[in-house]
Coordinates of C-alpha atoms in Angstrom, one line a residue:
M1002 CA -37.5 15.5 -1.1
K1003 CA -35.1 17.3 -3.5
R1004 CA -34.4 19.9 -1.2
A1005 CA -33.8 16.9 0.8
L1006 CA -31.7 14.8 -1.3
L1007 CA -29.5 18.3 -1.5
A1008 CA -29.0 19.0 2.3
L1009 CA -27.8 15.3 2.0
L1010 CA -25.5 15.4 -0.4
A1011 CA -24.6 19.4 1.2
L1012 CA -23.5 17.6 4.2
G1013 CA -21.8 14.7 2.5
L1014 CA -19.3 17.0 0.9
M1015 CA -18.3 18.8 3.9
V1016 CA -17.9 15.9 5.5
A1017 CA -15.9 14.4 2.2
L1018 CA -13.7 17.8 2.4
S1019 CA -13.2 17.7 6.3
N1020 CA -12.0 14.5 6.7
K1021 CA -9.6 15.1 3.3
E1022 CA -8.4 18.5 5.0
A1023 CA -7.7 16.6 8.5
I1024 CA -6.0 13.6 6.3
Q1025 CA -4.5 16.3 4.4
K1026 CA -2.9 17.9 7.7
E1027 CA -1.7 14.8 9.0
W1028 CA 0.1 13.7 6.0
E1029 CA 1.9 17.2 6.6
Q1030 CA 3.0 15.8 9.7
S1031 CA 4.5 12.8 8.5
A1032 CA 8.5 11.9 7.9
H1033 CA 7.6 11.4 4.3
N1034 CA 6.1 15.9 3.5
N1035 CA 7.9 16.7 6.5
G1036 CA 10.6 19.9 6.6
V1037 CA 13.0 17.3 6.8
M1038 CA 11.2 15.4 3.5
G1039 CA 11.3 18.5 1.8
A1040 CA 15.0 19.6 2.4
K1041 CA 16.1 16.2 1.4
T1042 CA 14.2 16.4 -1.5
L1043 CA 16.0 19.2 -2.9
S1044 CA 19.4 17.8 -2.0
V1045 CA 18.8 14.7 -4.0
A1046 CA 16.4 14.7 -6.5
T1047 CA 16.6 18.2 -8.4
V1048 CA 19.2 18.5 -11.0
E1049 CA 20.8 21.4 -9.8
A1050 CA 22.2 18.7 -6.7
R1051 CA 22.4 15.9 -8.5
A1052 CA 22.8 17.0 -12.1
E1053 CA 21.9 13.3 -14.2
G1054 CA 22.2 11.2 -10.9
A1055 CA 19.0 12.5 -10.0
A1056 CA 17.7 9.5 -12.0
H1057 CA 18.8 7.7 -9.3
C1058 CA 17.0 9.4 -6.3
A1059 CA 13.8 11.5 -7.9
R1060 CA 12.1 8.0 -8.1
C1061 CA 11.5 8.0 -4.2
H1062 CA 12.4 11.6 -2.9
S1063 CA 9.9 12.8 -5.4
E1064 CA 5.9 13.1 -6.7
Q1065 CA 7.4 14.0 -9.7
G1066 CA 10.3 11.6 -10.1
F1067 CA 8.2 8.9 -8.8
I1068 CA 5.2 9.3 -11.0
A1069 CA 7.3 8.9 -14.1
W1070 CA 8.9 6.1 -12.4
L1071 CA 6.0 3.7 -10.9
D1072 CA 5.3 3.6 -15.2
Q1073 CA 8.8 2.6 -15.8
L1074 CA 8.8 -0.3 -13.3
K1075 CA 5.2 -1.9 -14.5
K1076 CA 7.2 -2.3 -17.6
G1077 CA 10.1 -4.3 -15.9
N1078 CA 12.8 -1.5 -15.7
P1079 CA 13.6 -1.3 -12.1
G1080 CA 16.8 1.0 -12.4
N1081 CA 17.1 4.5 -12.4
L1082 CA 14.8 6.7 -14.3
V1083 CA 15.5 6.5 -18.8
G1084 CA 13.5 9.0 -21.1
P1085 CA 11.0 8.1 -23.7
D1086 CA 13.8 6.9 -26.0
G1087 CA 14.3 4.5 -23.3
K1088 CA 19.0 5.7 -22.8
P1089 CA 19.6 7.1 -19.4
A1090 CA 17.3 10.2 -18.5
T1091 CA 19.4 13.1 -19.3
V1092 CA 19.3 16.8 -17.3
D1093 CA 17.0 18.2 -20.0
Y1094 CA 14.4 15.5 -19.0
L1095 CA 14.7 15.6 -16.0
K1096 CA 13.9 19.3 -16.0
S1097 CA 11.0 18.0 -18.0
L1098 CA 9.5 16.2 -15.3
G1099 CA 9.7 18.6 -13.2
L1100 CA 12.8 17.8 -10.8
T1101 CA 14.7 21.6 -10.5
R1102 CA 14.7 23.3 -7.2
D1103 CA 11.7 25.7 -8.1
Q1104 CA 9.5 22.9 -9.3
V1105 CA 10.4 19.5 -7.4
K1106 CA 7.5 18.7 -4.8
P1107 CA 8.2 15.8 -2.7
V1108 CA 6.1 12.5 -1.3
T1109 CA 2.3 13.8 -1.6
C1110 CA -1.0 12.3 -2.1
K1111 CA -0.9 12.2 -6.0
A1112 CA 2.5 10.3 -5.5
C1113 CA 1.1 7.6 -4.2
H1114 CA -3.0 8.1 -4.8
D1115 CA -4.1 8.5 -8.9
E1116 CA -7.0 11.1 -10.0
D1117 CA -9.8 8.9 -8.2
G1118 CA -8.2 8.4 -5.2
D1119 CA -6.9 4.7 -5.9
L1120 CA -3.8 3.7 -4.8
R1121 CA -1.0 3.3 -7.7
L1122 CA -0.5 0.7 -6.9
A1123 CA -1.8 -2.4 -4.5
N1124 CA -1.1 -6.6 -3.5
D1125 CA 1.9 -7.4 -5.4
T1126 CA 5.0 -5.6 -7.0
P1127 CA 7.3 -5.5 -10.1
M1128 CA 11.0 -6.5 -9.7
L1129 CA 12.3 -3.8 -7.8
P1130 CA 15.5 -2.5 -7.3
S1131 CA 16.2 -4.5 -4.7
G1132 CA 15.7 -8.1 -6.9
F1133 CA 12.5 -9.1 -5.4
K1134 CA 9.0 -9.2 -5.7
A1135 CA 6.6 -8.6 -2.8
T1136 CA 3.4 -10.9 -3.8
A1137 CA 0.1 -10.5 -2.4
V1138 CA 1.0 -8.0 0.4
G1139 CA -2.2 -5.7 0.0
N1140 CA -2.1 -2.0 -0.1
A1141 CA 2.0 -2.5 1.2
A1142 CA 3.0 -3.2 -2.1
L1143 CA 3.0 1.0 -2.8
C1144 CA 5.5 0.5 0.6
I1145 CA 7.6 -1.5 -0.3
T1146 CA 8.2 -0.2 -4.0
C1147 CA 10.5 2.3 -2.1
H1148 CA 11.1 0.7 0.9
N1149 CA 13.6 -1.5 0.0
T1150 CA 17.8 -1.8 0.1
R1151 CA 17.6 -0.1 -3.8
N1152 CA 21.3 -1.7 -4.6
G1153 CA 20.3 -4.9 -6.3
R1154 CA 20.6 -8.5 -4.7
I1155 CA 22.5 -10.3 -2.8
T1156 CA 23.9 -13.7 -2.4
W1157 CA 23.1 -14.8 0.6
N1158 CA 26.2 -17.3 0.9
A1159 CA 29.0 -15.3 -1.5
E1160 CA 31.8 -15.8 0.4
D1161 CA 32.8 -12.4 -1.2
P1162 CA 30.2 -9.5 -2.3
G1163 CA 32.9 -8.4 -4.5
R1164 CA 32.0 -4.8 -3.0
Y1165 CA 31.5 -2.3 -0.2
T1166 CA 27.3 -1.4 -1.2
Y1167 CA 25.3 -0.4 1.8
P1168 CA 22.3 -1.3 1.7
H1169 CA 20.2 1.8 1.2
A1170 CA 18.5 3.5 3.6
S1171 CA 14.5 2.8 4.0
S1172 CA 15.3 -1.2 3.7
Q1173 CA 11.6 -2.6 5.6
G1174 CA 11.0 -4.4 2.8
D1175 CA 13.8 -6.9 2.6
V1176 CA 13.2 -7.0 6.2
I1177 CA 9.4 -8.3 6.7
L1178 CA 9.8 -10.1 3.8
G1179 CA 12.9 -11.9 4.9
K1180 CA 15.7 -10.9 2.3
N1181 CA 19.0 -9.5 1.1
A1182 CA 21.3 -10.6 4.6
F1183 CA 24.0 -12.2 4.6
F1184 CA 24.6 -15.9 6.1
V1185 CA 21.2 -16.7 6.1
D1186 CA 19.3 -18.2 3.3
D1187 CA 16.9 -15.7 1.9
T1188 CA 15.9 -17.9 -1.2
R1189 CA 13.0 -19.4 1.2
E1190 CA 10.2 -18.1 2.1
W1191 CA 10.0 -16.7 6.1
P1192 CA 6.6 -16.8 6.9
N1193 CA 6.0 -13.5 8.7
P1194 CA 2.6 -13.1 9.9
H1195 CA 3.3 -8.9 9.9
A1196 CA 3.8 -9.2 6.5
F1197 CA 1.5 -11.9 5.0
F1198 CA -1.7 -12.3 7.8
T1199 CA -2.3 -8.9 8.2
G1200 CA -4.3 -7.8 5.2
N1201 CA -2.3 -5.3 4.1
A1202 CA 1.3 -5.7 6.0
C1203 CA 2.8 -1.8 6.5
S1204 CA -0.5 -0.1 6.0
T1205 CA -2.0 -1.9 9.1
C1206 CA -0.1 -1.0 11.2
H1207 CA 0.9 1.9 10.6
M1208 CA -2.1 3.3 9.0
S1209 CA -5.3 1.3 9.8
L1210 CA -4.9 0.6 13.4
A1211 CA -2.8 3.7 14.3
G1212 CA -6.1 5.9 13.3
T1213 CA -9.2 6.9 14.7
G1214 CA -13.2 7.3 13.4
E1215 CA -13.3 6.4 9.7
Y1216 CA -9.6 7.2 7.8
S1217 CA -6.9 5.8 8.7
S1218 CA -4.0 7.8 9.9
H1219 CA -2.0 9.3 8.0
T1220 CA 1.3 10.3 9.8
L1221 CA 2.0 6.8 9.4
K1222 CA 3.0 6.9 13.2
T1223 CA 2.0 3.8 15.0
P1224 CA 0.5 4.6 18.7
E1225 CA 2.2 3.3 21.4
N1226 CA 0.1 -0.2 22.6
L1227 CA -0.4 -1.3 18.5
C1228 CA 1.0 -4.4 19.2
A1229 CA -2.2 -5.2 22.0
S1230 CA -3.8 -4.6 18.9
C1231 CA -3.8 -8.4 18.0
H1232 CA -1.5 -9.4 21.2
G1233 CA -3.3 -8.9 23.7
N1234 CA -2.7 -5.7 26.8
K1235 CA 0.2 -7.7 27.9
Y1236 CA 2.5 -7.4 24.6
T1237 CA 4.7 -4.9 24.6
K1238 CA 7.4 -3.9 21.3
E1239 CA 10.0 -3.6 23.9
M1240 CA 9.4 -7.0 24.3
V1241 CA 11.2 -7.6 21.2
Q1242 CA 12.8 -4.5 21.0
E1243 CA 15.3 -5.3 24.0
N1244 CA 16.8 -7.9 23.0
T1245 CA 16.9 -7.0 19.4
A1246 CA 19.2 -4.1 21.2
H1247 CA 21.4 -6.9 22.5
L1248 CA 22.1 -8.7 19.9
L1249 CA 22.4 -5.2 18.2
S1250 CA 25.3 -3.9 20.9
L1251 CA 26.9 -7.4 20.5
L1252 CA 27.5 -7.1 17.1
R1253 CA 29.1 -3.3 17.5
S1254 CA 31.0 -5.2 19.7
K1255 CA 32.6 -8.2 17.7
V1256 CA 33.1 -5.7 14.5
N1257 CA 34.7 -3.1 17.1
A1258 CA 37.2 -6.4 18.2
R1259 CA 37.9 -6.9 14.6
V1260 CA 38.8 -3.4 14.0
L1261 CA 41.4 -3.2 16.5
A1262 CA 43.3 -6.4 16.4
V1263 CA 44.2 -5.2 12.9
R1264 CA 44.7 -1.2 13.9
D1265 CA 48.1 -1.2 13.2
R1266 CA 47.6 -1.6 9.7
I1267 CA 45.5 0.8 9.7
K1268 CA 47.7 3.9 8.0
T1269 CA 45.1 6.4 6.0
V1270 CA 42.2 7.2 4.8
R1271 CA 40.3 8.8 2.1
A1272 CA 39.0 11.6 4.9
Y1273 CA 35.1 12.6 4.7
N1274 CA 33.6 15.2 5.8
P1275 CA 30.1 15.3 7.0
D1276 CA 29.3 18.9 7.2
T1277 CA 30.9 19.6 3.8
G1278 CA 30.2 16.3 2.1
Q1279 CA 34.0 16.8 0.7
F1280 CA 36.6 13.8 0.8
T1281 CA 40.2 14.3 1.3
P1282 CA 42.4 11.4 0.4
N1283 CA 45.5 10.0 2.1
T1284 CA 44.4 11.3 5.5
P1285 CA 47.1 10.2 8.1
V1286 CA 46.0 7.7 11.1
K1287 CA 48.0 9.7 13.1
A1288 CA 47.0 7.6 16.7
P1289 CA 45.4 4.0 17.1
V1290 CA 41.8 2.9 16.7
Y1291 CA 40.2 3.4 19.8
R1292 CA 36.5 2.1 18.9
V1293 CA 34.4 2.1 15.4
D1294 CA 30.7 3.0 14.6
I1295 CA 29.1 1.1 11.8
T1296 CA 27.7 4.3 9.1
S1297 CA 27.4 5.3 5.8
I1298 CA 29.0 7.3 3.6
A1299 CA 27.5 8.2 -0.2
G1300 CA 26.2 4.4 -0.7
Q1301 CA 29.2 2.5 0.6
I1302 CA 29.5 0.6 4.0
A1303 CA 31.9 3.3 6.2
F1304 CA 33.0 3.5 10.0
K1305 CA 33.0 6.1 12.0
M1306 CA 36.6 5.8 13.8
T1307 CA 37.4 7.7 16.9
L1308 CA 40.9 8.0 18.3
T1309 CA 43.1 7.3 20.7
D1310 CA 44.0 11.0 20.8
G1311 CA 40.2 11.7 20.3
T1312 CA 40.0 12.7 16.8
V1313 CA 37.2 11.0 14.9
L1314 CA 37.5 10.1 11.6
Y1315 CA 34.7 9.1 9.0
S1316 CA 36.1 6.8 6.0
Q1317 CA 34.5 4.5 3.1
L1318 CA 35.2 1.0 4.5
G1319 CA 37.6 0.8 1.0
D1320 CA 39.7 3.4 1.8
I1321 CA 40.7 2.4 4.5
R1322 CA 44.6 1.6 3.7
D1323 CA 47.8 -0.2 5.0
E1324 CA 51.1 1.6 4.1
K1325 CA 51.2 0.1 0.8
G1326 CA 47.6 1.6 0.1
Q1327 CA 45.7 -1.6 0.0
P1328 CA 42.7 -1.4 1.4
V1329 CA 42.8 -3.2 5.1
F1330 CA 39.7 -4.9 4.7
A1331 CA 38.7 -6.7 1.2
T1332 CA 35.2 -7.3 0.6
K1333 CA 35.9 -10.9 1.4
D1334 CA 36.7 -9.5 5.0
P1335 CA 33.2 -11.1 7.0
I1336 CA 33.4 -7.8 8.4
V1337 CA 32.3 -6.1 5.0
R1338 CA 29.1 -8.5 5.3
A1339 CA 28.3 -8.3 8.6
S1340 CA 28.6 -4.4 8.7
W1341 CA 26.3 -5.0 5.6
N1342 CA 23.7 -6.6 7.8
Y1343 CA 24.1 -4.4 10.8
L1344 CA 22.8 -1.2 8.5
L1345 CA 19.9 -4.2 7.3
L1346 CA 18.2 -4.1 10.2
E1347 CA 19.5 -0.5 11.7
N1348 CA 17.9 1.1 9.0
D1349 CA 14.7 -1.0 8.9
G1350 CA 14.0 1.0 12.3
S1351 CA 12.1 -1.6 13.8
K1352 CA 14.3 -3.0 16.0
G1353 CA 12.9 -6.6 14.9
V1354 CA 9.6 -5.9 15.6
H1355 CA 9.1 -6.1 11.5
N1356 CA 10.2 -9.6 11.5
P1357 CA 11.0 -10.7 14.5
T1358 CA 12.0 -14.5 13.6
Y1359 CA 14.3 -13.1 10.6
T1360 CA 16.0 -10.1 12.6
R1361 CA 16.7 -12.8 15.1
A1362 CA 18.2 -15.3 13.0
V1363 CA 20.2 -12.9 10.7
L1364 CA 22.2 -11.4 14.2
L1365 CA 22.6 -14.8 14.8
A1366 CA 24.4 -16.1 11.9
T1367 CA 26.7 -12.8 12.0
L1368 CA 27.6 -13.1 15.2
N1369 CA 28.9 -16.4 14.2
A1370 CA 30.2 -15.7 10.8
L1371 CA 32.7 -13.3 13.6
Q1372 CA 34.0 -15.7 15.4

């Protein structure tokens, strides 16, 4: 009897170890822990790369930073990492957390799970850097803690946002909960089934339904037929994405048309070099703008501008200036709010799948605002 019990325990341990190894291998394939994320961690979450600025990026781009920040977040401070004295984190304190090139870690098992294997956060979030809380979202509370715009709550009907700040990438939390878009009331509740009626929101689709056997997938990659799990075999993600892509295309065209209407006023930019990360002030725009693509540079809404002579210039929106050195596009120009909305939905990455009703409402309202 004793021998049989020991055999069962040994078998159970072997299965547990096998599952753990499988999960680890899956996690290594995920965007959170692969080579790309590792490089991102080194480029934004270390004191060598950002000095005190690592207190911002390390919150979500490193294991050590996230664990320290989550404790701070639960105490009511969603801002950048602070030291034990409550003051902004110094380089020395960030070093003590391990936020150096030789010690920093990307998002690992330990970032999401405590020593007992339990999630570090579930069901509800505290107030987030994006200015809202997520309530009753199951395991997705942990996901949304980082997957939000992280630049404060916008006022949806503001005529002048007063800034060119962009919605930080990985804005899935905002979109799935219907927050932080201009022209659409985000103070009301958007009853999105994907957020509230799937059990664990993000992790239901990206882990549970994507998993095989007895454990959830840790690649976080959804299978091709995911929508059929709930909506039936004839329903595909393309049914949402194709129309969303069309509306996004219309929005790009509207923004492009508004820029071309005032292109004669564009005289200089503070040109950005995406290869070096360097800026060149007062760069003359020697030919008319032919087209623009909406992007972001160093936390600001930006345009990639293609000129009629083939030259390509990158510039933050506020640095596109006229002959008097004034911004061609003031912060009150609807093009600023429209560009925010475009980036909010682009950075969500789902092309409407996460929250079809809200996504469509935002795009239609934005198009109307540019009439």
